[in-house]
PDB file of C-alpha atoms in Angstrom:
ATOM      1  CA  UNK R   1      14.183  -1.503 -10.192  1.00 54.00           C
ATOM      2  CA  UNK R   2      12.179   1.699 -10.193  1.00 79.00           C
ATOM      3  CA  UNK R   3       9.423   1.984  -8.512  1.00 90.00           C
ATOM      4  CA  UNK R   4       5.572   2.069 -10.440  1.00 94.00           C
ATOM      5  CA  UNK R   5       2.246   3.736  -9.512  1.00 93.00           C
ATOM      6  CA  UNK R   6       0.459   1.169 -10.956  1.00 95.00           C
ATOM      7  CA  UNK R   7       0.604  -2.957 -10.798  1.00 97.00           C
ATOM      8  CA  UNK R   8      -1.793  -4.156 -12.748  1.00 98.00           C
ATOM      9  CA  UNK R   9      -1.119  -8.227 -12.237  1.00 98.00           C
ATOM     10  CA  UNK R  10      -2.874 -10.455 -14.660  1.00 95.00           C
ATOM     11  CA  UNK R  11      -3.816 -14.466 -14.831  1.00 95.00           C
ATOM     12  CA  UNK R  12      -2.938 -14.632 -18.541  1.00 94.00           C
ATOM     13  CA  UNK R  13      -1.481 -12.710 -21.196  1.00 93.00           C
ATOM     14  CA  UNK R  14      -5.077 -10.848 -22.152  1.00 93.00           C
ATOM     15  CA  UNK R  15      -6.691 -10.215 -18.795  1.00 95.00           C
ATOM     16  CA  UNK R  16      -5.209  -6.298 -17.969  1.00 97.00           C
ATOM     17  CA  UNK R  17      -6.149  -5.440 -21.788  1.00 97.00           C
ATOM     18  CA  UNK R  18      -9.093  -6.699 -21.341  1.00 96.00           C
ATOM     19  CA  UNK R  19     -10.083  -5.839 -17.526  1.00 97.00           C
ATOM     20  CA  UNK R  20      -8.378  -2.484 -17.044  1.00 97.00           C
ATOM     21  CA  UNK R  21      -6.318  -1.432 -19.816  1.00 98.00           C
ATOM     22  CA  UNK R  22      -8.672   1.616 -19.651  1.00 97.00           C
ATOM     23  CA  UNK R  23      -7.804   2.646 -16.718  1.00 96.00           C
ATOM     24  CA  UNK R  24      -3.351   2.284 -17.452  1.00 96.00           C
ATOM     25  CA  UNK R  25      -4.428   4.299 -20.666  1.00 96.00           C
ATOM     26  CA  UNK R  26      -6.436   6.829 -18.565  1.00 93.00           C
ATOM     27  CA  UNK R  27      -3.879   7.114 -15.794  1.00 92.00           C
ATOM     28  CA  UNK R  28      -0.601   7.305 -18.416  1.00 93.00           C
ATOM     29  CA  UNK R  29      -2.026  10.013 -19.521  1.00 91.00           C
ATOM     30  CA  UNK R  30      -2.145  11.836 -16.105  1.00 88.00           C
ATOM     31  CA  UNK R  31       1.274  11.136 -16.310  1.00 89.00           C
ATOM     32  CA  UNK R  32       1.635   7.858 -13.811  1.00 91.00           C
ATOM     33  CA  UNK R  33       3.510   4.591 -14.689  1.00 94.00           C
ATOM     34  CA  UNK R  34       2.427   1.282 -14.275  1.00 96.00           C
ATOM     35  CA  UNK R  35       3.752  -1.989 -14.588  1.00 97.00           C
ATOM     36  CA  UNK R  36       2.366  -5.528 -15.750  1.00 98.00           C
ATOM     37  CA  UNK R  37       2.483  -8.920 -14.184  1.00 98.00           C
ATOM     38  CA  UNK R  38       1.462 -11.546 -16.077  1.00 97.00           C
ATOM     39  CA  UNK R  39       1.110 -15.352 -14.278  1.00 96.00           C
ATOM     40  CA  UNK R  40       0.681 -17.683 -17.534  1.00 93.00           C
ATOM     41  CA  UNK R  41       1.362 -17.912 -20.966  1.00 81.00           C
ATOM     42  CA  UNK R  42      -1.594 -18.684 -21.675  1.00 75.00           C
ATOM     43  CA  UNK R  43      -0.720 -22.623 -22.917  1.00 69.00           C
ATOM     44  CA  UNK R  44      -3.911 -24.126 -21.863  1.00 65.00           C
ATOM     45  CA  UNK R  45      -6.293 -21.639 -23.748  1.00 60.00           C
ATOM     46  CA  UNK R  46      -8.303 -22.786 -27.060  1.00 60.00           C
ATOM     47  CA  UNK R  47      -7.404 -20.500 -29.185  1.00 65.00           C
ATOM     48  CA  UNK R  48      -3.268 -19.706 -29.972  1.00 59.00           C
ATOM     49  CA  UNK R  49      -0.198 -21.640 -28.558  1.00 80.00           C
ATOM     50  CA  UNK R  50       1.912 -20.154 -25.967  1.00 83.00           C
ATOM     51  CA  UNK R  51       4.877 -18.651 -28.002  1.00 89.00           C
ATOM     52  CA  UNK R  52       2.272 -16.617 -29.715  1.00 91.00           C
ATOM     53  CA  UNK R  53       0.493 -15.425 -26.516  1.00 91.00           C
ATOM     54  CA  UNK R  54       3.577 -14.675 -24.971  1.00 92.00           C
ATOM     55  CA  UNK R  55       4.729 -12.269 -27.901  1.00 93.00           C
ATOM     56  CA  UNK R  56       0.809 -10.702 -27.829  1.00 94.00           C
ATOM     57  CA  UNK R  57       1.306  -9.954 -24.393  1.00 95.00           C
ATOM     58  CA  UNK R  58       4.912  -8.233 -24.744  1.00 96.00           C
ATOM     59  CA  UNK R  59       3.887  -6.334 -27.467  1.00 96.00           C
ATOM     60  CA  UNK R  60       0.049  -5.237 -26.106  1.00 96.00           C
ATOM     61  CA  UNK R  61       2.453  -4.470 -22.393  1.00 97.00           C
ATOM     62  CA  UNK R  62       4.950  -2.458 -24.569  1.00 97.00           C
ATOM     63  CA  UNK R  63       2.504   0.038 -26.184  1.00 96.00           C
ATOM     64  CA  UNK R  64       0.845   0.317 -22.503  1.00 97.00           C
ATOM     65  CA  UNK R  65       3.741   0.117 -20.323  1.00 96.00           C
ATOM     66  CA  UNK R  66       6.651   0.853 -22.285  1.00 95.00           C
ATOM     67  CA  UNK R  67       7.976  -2.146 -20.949  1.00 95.00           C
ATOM     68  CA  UNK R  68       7.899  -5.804 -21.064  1.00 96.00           C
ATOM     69  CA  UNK R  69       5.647  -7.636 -18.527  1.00 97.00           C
ATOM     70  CA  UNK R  70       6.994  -9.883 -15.895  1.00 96.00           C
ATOM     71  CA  UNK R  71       6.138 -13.254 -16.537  1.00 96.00           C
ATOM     72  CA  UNK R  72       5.404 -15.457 -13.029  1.00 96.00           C
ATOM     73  CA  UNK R  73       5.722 -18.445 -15.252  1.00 92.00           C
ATOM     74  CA  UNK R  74       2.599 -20.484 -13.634  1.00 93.00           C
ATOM     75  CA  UNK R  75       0.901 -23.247 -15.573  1.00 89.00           C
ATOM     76  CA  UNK R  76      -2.566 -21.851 -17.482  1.00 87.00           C
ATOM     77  CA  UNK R  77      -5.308 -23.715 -15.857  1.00 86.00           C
ATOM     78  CA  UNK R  78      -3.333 -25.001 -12.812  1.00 91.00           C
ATOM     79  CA  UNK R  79      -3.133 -21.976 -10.746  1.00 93.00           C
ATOM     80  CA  UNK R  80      -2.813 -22.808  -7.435  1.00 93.00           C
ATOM     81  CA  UNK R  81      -3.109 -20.036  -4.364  1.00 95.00           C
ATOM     82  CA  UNK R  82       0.163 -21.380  -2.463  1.00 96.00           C
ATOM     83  CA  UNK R  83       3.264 -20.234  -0.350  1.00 96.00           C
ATOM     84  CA  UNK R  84       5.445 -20.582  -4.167  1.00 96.00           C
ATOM     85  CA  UNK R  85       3.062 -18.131  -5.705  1.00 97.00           C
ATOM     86  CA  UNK R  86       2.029 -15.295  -3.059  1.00 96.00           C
ATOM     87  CA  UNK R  87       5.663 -15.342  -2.656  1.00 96.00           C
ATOM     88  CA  UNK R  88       6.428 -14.577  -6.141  1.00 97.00           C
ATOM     89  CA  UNK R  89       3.932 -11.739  -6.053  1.00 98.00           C
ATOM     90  CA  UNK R  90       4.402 -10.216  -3.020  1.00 97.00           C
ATOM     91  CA  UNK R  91       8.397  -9.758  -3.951  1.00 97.00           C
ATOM     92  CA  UNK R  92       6.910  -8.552  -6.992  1.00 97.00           C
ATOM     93  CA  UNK R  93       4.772  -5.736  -4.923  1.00 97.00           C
ATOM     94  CA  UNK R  94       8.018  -5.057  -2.936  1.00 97.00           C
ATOM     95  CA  UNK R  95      10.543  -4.299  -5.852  1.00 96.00           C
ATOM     96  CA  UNK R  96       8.058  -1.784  -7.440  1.00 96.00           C
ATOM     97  CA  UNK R  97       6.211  -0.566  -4.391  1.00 96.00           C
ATOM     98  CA  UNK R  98       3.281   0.521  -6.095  1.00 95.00           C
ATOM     99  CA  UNK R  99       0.582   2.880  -4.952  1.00 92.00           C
ATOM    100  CA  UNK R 100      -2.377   0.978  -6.792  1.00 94.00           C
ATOM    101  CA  UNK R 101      -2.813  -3.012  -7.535  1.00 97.00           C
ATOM    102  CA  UNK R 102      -5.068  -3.886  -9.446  1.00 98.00           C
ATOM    103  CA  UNK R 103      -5.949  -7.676 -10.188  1.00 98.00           C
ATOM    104  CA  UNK R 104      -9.075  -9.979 -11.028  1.00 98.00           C
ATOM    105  CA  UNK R 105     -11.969  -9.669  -8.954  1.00 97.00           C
ATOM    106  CA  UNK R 106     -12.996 -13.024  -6.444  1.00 96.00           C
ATOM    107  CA  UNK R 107     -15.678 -14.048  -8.341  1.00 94.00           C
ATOM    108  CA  UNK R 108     -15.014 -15.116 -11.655  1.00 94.00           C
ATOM    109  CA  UNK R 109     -15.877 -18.417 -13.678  1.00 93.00           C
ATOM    110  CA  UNK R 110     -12.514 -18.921 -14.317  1.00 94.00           C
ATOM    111  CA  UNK R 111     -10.673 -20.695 -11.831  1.00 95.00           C
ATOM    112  CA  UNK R 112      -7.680 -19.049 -12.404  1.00 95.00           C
ATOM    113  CA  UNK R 113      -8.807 -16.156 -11.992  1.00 96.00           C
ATOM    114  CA  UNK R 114     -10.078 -17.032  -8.614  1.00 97.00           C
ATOM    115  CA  UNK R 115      -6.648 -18.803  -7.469  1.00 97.00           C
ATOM    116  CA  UNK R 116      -4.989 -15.242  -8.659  1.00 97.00           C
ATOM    117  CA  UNK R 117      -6.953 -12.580  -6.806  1.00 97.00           C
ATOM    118  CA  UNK R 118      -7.028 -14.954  -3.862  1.00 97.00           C
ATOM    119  CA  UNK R 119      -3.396 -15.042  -3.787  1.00 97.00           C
ATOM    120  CA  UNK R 120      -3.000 -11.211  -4.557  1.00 98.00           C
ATOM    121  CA  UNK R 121      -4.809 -10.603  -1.397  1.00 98.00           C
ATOM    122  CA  UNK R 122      -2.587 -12.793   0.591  1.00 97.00           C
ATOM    123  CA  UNK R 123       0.578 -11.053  -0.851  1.00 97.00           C
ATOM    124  CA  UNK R 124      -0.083  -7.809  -0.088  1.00 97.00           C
ATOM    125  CA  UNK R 125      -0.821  -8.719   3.375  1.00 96.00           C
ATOM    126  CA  UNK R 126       2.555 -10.225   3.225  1.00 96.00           C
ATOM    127  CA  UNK R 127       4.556  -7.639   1.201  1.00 96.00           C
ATOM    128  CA  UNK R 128       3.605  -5.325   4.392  1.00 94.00           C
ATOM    129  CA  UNK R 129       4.621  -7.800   6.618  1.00 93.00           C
ATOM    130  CA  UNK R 130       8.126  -8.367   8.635  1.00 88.00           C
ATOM    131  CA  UNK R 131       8.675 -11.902   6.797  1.00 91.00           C
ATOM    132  CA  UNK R 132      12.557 -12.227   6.295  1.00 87.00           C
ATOM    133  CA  UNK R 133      12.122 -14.923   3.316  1.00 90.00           C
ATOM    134  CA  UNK R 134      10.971 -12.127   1.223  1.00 90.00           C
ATOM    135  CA  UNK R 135      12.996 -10.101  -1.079  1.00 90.00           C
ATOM    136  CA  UNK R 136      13.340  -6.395  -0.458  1.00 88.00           C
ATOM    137  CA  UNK R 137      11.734  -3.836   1.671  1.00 93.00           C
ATOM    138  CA  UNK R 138       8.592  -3.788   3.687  1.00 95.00           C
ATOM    139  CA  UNK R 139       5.374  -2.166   1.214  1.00 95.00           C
ATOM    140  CA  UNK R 140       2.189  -1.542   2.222  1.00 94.00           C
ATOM    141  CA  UNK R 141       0.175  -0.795  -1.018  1.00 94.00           C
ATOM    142  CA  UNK R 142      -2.391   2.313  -0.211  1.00 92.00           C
ATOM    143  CA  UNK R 143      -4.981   0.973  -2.895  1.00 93.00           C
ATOM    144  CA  UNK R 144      -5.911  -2.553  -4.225  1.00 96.00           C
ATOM    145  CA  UNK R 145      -9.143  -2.649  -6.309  1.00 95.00           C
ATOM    146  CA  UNK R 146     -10.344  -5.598  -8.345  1.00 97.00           C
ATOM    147  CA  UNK R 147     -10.965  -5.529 -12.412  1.00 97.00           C
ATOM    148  CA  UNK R 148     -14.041  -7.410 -12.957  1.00 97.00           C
ATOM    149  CA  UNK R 149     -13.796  -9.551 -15.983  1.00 94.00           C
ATOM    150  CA  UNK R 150     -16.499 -11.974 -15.742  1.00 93.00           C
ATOM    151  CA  UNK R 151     -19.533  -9.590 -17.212  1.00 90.00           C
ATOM    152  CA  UNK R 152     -21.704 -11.755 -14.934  1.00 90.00           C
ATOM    153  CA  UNK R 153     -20.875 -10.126 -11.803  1.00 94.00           C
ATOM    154  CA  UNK R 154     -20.024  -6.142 -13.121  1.00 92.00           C
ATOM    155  CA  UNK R 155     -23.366  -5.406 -10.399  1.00 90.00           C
ATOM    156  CA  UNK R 156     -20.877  -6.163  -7.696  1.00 93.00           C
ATOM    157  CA  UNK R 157     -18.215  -2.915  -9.384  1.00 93.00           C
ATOM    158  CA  UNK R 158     -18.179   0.050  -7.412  1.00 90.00           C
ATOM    159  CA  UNK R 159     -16.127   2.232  -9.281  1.00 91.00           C
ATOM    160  CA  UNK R 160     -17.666   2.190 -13.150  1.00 94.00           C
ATOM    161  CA  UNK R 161     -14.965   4.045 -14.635  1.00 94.00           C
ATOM    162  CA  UNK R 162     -15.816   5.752 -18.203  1.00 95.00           C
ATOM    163  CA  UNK R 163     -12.678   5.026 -20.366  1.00 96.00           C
ATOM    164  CA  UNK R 164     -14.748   6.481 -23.772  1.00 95.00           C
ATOM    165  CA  UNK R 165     -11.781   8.831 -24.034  1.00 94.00           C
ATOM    166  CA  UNK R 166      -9.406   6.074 -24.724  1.00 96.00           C
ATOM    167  CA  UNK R 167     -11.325   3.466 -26.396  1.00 97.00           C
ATOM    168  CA  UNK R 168      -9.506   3.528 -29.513  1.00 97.00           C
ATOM    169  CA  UNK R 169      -6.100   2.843 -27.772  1.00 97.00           C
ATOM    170  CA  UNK R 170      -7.626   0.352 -25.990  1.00 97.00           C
ATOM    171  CA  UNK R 171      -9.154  -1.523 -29.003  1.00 96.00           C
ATOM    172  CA  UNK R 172      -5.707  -1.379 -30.435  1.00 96.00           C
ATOM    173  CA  UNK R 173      -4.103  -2.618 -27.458  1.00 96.00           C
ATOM    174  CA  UNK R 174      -6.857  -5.739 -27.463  1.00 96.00           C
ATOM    175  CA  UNK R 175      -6.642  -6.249 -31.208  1.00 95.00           C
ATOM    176  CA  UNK R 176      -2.807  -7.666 -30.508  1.00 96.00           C
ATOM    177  CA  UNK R 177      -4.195 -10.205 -28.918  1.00 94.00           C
ATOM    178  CA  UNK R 178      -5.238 -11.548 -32.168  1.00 91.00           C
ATOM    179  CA  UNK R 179      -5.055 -15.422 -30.789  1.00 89.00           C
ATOM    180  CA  UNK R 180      -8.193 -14.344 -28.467  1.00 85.00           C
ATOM    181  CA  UNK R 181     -10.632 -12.456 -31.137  1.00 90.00           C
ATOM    182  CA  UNK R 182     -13.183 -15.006 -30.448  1.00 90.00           C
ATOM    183  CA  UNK R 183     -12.636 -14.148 -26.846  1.00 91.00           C
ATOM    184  CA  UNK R 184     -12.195 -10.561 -26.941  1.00 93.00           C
ATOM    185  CA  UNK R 185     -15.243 -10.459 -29.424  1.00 93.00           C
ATOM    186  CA  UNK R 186     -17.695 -12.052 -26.579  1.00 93.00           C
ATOM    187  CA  UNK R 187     -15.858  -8.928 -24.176  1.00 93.00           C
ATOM    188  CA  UNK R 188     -16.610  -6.257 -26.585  1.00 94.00           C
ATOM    189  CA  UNK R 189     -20.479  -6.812 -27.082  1.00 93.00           C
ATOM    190  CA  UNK R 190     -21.003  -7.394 -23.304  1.00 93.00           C
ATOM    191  CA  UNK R 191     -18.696  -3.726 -22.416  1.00 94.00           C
ATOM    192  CA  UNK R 192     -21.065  -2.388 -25.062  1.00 94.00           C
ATOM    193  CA  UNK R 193     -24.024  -3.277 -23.313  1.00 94.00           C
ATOM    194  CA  UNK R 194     -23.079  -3.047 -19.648  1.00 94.00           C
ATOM    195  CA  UNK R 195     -22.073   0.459 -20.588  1.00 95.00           C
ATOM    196  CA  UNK R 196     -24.912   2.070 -22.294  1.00 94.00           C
ATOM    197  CA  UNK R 197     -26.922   0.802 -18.862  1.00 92.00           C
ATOM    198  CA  UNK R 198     -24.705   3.130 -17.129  1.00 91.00           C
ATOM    199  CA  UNK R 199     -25.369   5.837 -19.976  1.00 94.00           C
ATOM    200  CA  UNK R 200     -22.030   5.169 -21.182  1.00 95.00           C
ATOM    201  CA  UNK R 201     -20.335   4.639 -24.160  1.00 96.00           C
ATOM    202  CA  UNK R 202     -17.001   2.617 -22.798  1.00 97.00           C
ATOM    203  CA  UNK R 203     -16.520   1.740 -19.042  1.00 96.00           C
ATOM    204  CA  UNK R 204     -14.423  -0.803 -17.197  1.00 96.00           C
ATOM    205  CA  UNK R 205     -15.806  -2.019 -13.723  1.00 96.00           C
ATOM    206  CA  UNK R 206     -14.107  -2.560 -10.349  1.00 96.00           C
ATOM    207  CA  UNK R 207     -14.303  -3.396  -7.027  1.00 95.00           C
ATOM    208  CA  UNK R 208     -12.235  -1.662  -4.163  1.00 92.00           C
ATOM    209  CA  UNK R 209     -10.706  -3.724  -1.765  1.00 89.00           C
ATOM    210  CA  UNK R 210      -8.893  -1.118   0.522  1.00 82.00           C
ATOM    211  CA  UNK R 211      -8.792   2.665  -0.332  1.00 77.00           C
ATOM    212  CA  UNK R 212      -7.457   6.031   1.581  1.00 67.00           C
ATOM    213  CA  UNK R 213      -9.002   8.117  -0.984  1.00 59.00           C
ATOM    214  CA  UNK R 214     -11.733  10.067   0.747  1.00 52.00           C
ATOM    215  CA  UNK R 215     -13.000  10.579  -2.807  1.00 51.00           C
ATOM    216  CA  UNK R 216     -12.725   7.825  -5.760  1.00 47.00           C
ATOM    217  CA  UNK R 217     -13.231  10.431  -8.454  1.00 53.00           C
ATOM    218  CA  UNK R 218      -9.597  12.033  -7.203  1.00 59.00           C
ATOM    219  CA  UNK R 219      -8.067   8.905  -8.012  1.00 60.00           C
ATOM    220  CA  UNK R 220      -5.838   9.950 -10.814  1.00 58.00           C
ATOM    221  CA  UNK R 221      -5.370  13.428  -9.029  1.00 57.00           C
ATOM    222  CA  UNK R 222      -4.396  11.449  -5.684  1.00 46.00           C
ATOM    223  CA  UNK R 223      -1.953   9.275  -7.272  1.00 42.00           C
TER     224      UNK R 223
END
């Protein structure tokens, strides 16, 4: 496997379009590759059944990526932060060795979401680790910052990162996911809002976890 700059690792098959497809879009255009996990296939959701959320999310991954995303095949709804799944993740983060994950922030109505960045935290720790049951070589991953996806807590981002420059790939990327419109919809008129308080006209919000940039702006530059 080759290794990524980005992992960008997502609960189900919308949650990187919608959290931080901004920033792949941003970032593939300064030339770095990334790479998409996705835990679900989405079969517990309202809206769509799971063969059809599965092909959204290999086609929206495709135009981002270039590549299919790898599927952790969890249950939608049931995601549980145990040994099985930070596993799965942190030979994930080893295989690629990225220099930036990116995953759901802590707080989150969604329970999955929860169980996933909870987890993500506990893999890196252990994709750095000297734990013989995992696959591959030791990583430690330089930067980990959290997509925010629940509007409700954006006040807790500290990067706001303007993605107005690619908002028309990213509204084809989300328009895909054609299951989720209702969904995706509710996104759109909270971004729209949430962004013109920051006297912007597209953003996506994060917070960083653990950084050796002396200077978030660099990001792209750094890596």
């Amino acid at each position: 496997m080759e290794k990524t700059d980005i992992l960008a690792i997502s609960p189900h098959p919308d949650d990187v379009e919608i959290g931080c497809s901004g920033f792949i879009l941003k970032a593939r255009k300064n030339g770095y590759e990334s790479k998409i996990v996705v835990a679900t296939n989405g079969q517990s959701g309202l809206y769509g059944d799971p063969e059809l959320r599965k092909r959204e999310a290999i086609e929206s991954s495709r135009i981002l990526t270039g590549e299919d995303p790898i599927f952790l095949d969890e249950i939608d709804g049931l995601i549980e932060n145990n040994v099985k799944l930070r596993k799965k993740i942190s030979n994930v983060i080893r295989m690629f060795k990225p220099s930036i994950v990116i995953s759901p922030y802590i707080k989150d109505k969604h329970p999955d979401h929860i169980a996933i960045s909870s987890a993500v935290r506990k893999a890196i720790f252990s994709a750095r680790s000297n734990i013989k049951e995992l696959e591959s070589e030791m990583h430690d991953v330089p930067v980990h910052i959290e997509m925010i996806i629940d509007p409700l807590y954006s006040g807790f981002a500290n990067i706001v990162l303007d993605i107005s420059d690619v908002w028309n790939e990213k509204e084809k990327v989300l328009s895909i996911h054609s299951s989720q419109r209702a969904v995706i919809d509710s996104y759109k008129n909270f971004e729209k809002i949430l962004s013109y308080s920051f006297g912007l006209i597209h953003s996506e919000f994060f917070s960083i976890r653990k950084s050796i940039l002396k200077d978030v702006n660099s990001f792209f530059k750094e890596y």
